[in-house]
Amino acid sequence: MSKIKLPADDNSCGWFETLPQSLKPQQRSAVARGKIKADWLVIGGGFVGMAATRRLAELHPQAHIVLLDAQHIGEGTSGRNSGFIIDLPHKGDLVGKDIERKQKFISLNRAAIDYLQTQVERDQIDCNWSHSGKLQGAVSDRGIRFLDHFQVLLKELGEPFEVLDSAALQKKVGTSYYRQALFTPGCVLMQPAALMRGVKENLPDNVTVYENTPVLELEQRQERWLARTKDAEFSAPKVILGTNIFTEQLGHLKHRMIPIMTFASMTRPLNDAEFTAYAAETDWGLTPADYAGTTLRMTADRRLIVRNQYRFVPNYSSSYQERSEISVMHRNALKARYPMLENVEFDYTWGGVCALSQNYTSYFGERKPGLFISCCHNGVGAARGTISGKLLAEMASGGDSDLQRFMVEVSGKPSRLPPQPALGLGVRTRIKVAEWVSRSEV
Ligand SMILES: Cc1cc2nc3c(=O)[nH]c(=O)nc-3n(C[C@H](O)[C@H](O)[C@H](O)COP(=O)(O)OP(=O)(O)OC[C@H]3O[C@@H](n4cnc5c(N)ncnc54)[C@H](O)[C@@H]3O)c2cc1C
């Protein structure tokens, strides 16, 4: 069997480590051995794979559906993000004059929120699901210019928003570091590892989930797709890949996705004295006005989370040394915003790998007969990954809908990338430039 690169995430993700007891992985889980025939195979249990599996189970209650993941569900990037399910088009998707296209993005994102919310409510998933909305905060003139532009776009789209000045922000987020923020109400915040594990725990009985079961080879033989793991060979007529950046390792969309890691740190819960000094609200989230700035969250249980920094990661992983250095940068970002909390330690610092494309395009569709893929959501996969997984399951089942057509229209093919070392050099330079121009927002 050829050797492929597999997920190698660190085991210091705060969301996974602080899972409620009921959602922690149990010792006993399905073990894969021998030849296993299924009606449907889903590989990768992140936002895409979980939504695809759930939808297949709804559409085909009599079918045997198998979901394979290389790690525990919730351990991959979908369980280690900042937990914003964003309804409005984000960054690159806002560029351009085509209002109808942007409205399609909004419909898709809101359908994702609805789909997840139905599951969270029905199955009572303990993932701190919260309609908190989202702040987009600016520190510098450059940041304010981004917010001014964002306001124009929101008005064009007829979307409600509120402008908060520094004093209003001080009351809400406990710091006067930001000069201004735009609040948009549609974003949902959640605990991502808990959401992923909660969805997994409540999958219908016709689904078998094999965790810690990496697929080492995927091939089509006659009318079936074969997925080989260390001790088993799974086969099914149709397969859905929700493996994002790892899709290229399974032989598809090679040299089209840029592996980028971004990092987060989570403090311990503030004690009462610290919370009194902080003197503001819990359960909010703030994304940066500028691309390379800092994302900030305060959880309902009084933990602060800082996310920034990007690294080009051709091996899809980061070292302990790298994370330690980044933890210091996170500490500086926290201290700049909350000097009174400078003694509050981080309990966890972790990274997660995302797939970006040069032409800011994601992939959605039937790549080969019976092989369906959705990937490369350019770092905002909570909403797009979820809805694309659901719609991919519908497409693979012969369904058709307006949303499915929207998804096809807004997707494309990530453009081909230059080979290494040119790719690494180019991406690292782009990251450095972005960090430099956004330095006041970090
Ligand atoms: C720190 C951080 C903050 C972020 N914040 C946000 C945010 O707030 N909102 C947002 O929308 N997005 C955010 N993102 C991005 C978002 O998390 C990703 O876009 C999203 O998780 C992608 O989902 P996915 O299902 O496509 O892929 P993934 O989550 O990468 O899932 C792929 C799955 O495939 C499995 N896999 C891979 N190879 C194999 C194999 N060979 N065999 C079996 N299984 C395999 C992996 O284990 C993994 O579980 C953030 C990312 C990071 C790192």
PDB file of C-alpha atoms in Angstrom, residues 1 8 33 70 76 98 148 160 220 250 260 266 269 286 294-295 344 374 388 402:
ATOM      1  CA  MET A   1       0.000   0.000   0.000  1.00  0.00           C
ATOM      2  CA  ALA A   8      -1.421  14.421  12.868  1.00  0.00           C
ATOM      3  CA  ARG A  33     -11.566  -5.998  10.310  1.00  0.00           C
ATOM      4  CA  ALA A  70      -8.630   8.762  10.983  1.00  0.00           C
ATOM      5  CA  GLY A  76      -9.901  17.175  13.553  1.00  0.00           C
ATOM      6  CA  ASP A  98     -22.963  40.371  -7.869  1.00  0.00           C
ATOM      7  CA  ASP A 148     -16.721  51.194   6.509  1.00  0.00           C
ATOM      8  CA  PRO A 160     -29.174  44.524   9.762  1.00  0.00           C
ATOM      9  CA  GLN A 220     -12.639   2.162  -7.880  1.00  0.00           C
ATOM     10  CA  LEU A 250      -6.373   9.998  -1.401  1.00  0.00           C
ATOM     11  CA  ILE A 260      -2.513  26.446   6.089  1.00  0.00           C
ATOM     12  CA  MET A 266      -7.787  29.080  25.643  1.00  0.00           C
ATOM     13  CA  PRO A 269     -11.985  30.109  33.506  1.00  0.00           C
ATOM     14  CA  LEU A 286     -15.243  38.980  17.758  1.00  0.00           C
ATOM     15  CA  THR A 294      -6.997  38.329  15.987  1.00  0.00           C
ATOM     16  CA  THR A 295     -10.232  36.436  16.660  1.00  0.00           C
ATOM     17  CA  VAL A 344      -4.504  34.410  33.643  1.00  0.00           C
ATOM     18  CA  SER A 374     -16.747  18.842  -1.041  1.00  0.00           C
ATOM     19  CA  SER A 388     -22.225  21.297   1.285  1.00  0.00           C
ATOM     20  CA  ASP A 402     -32.519  25.460  -5.443  1.00  0.00           C
TER      21      ASP A 402
END
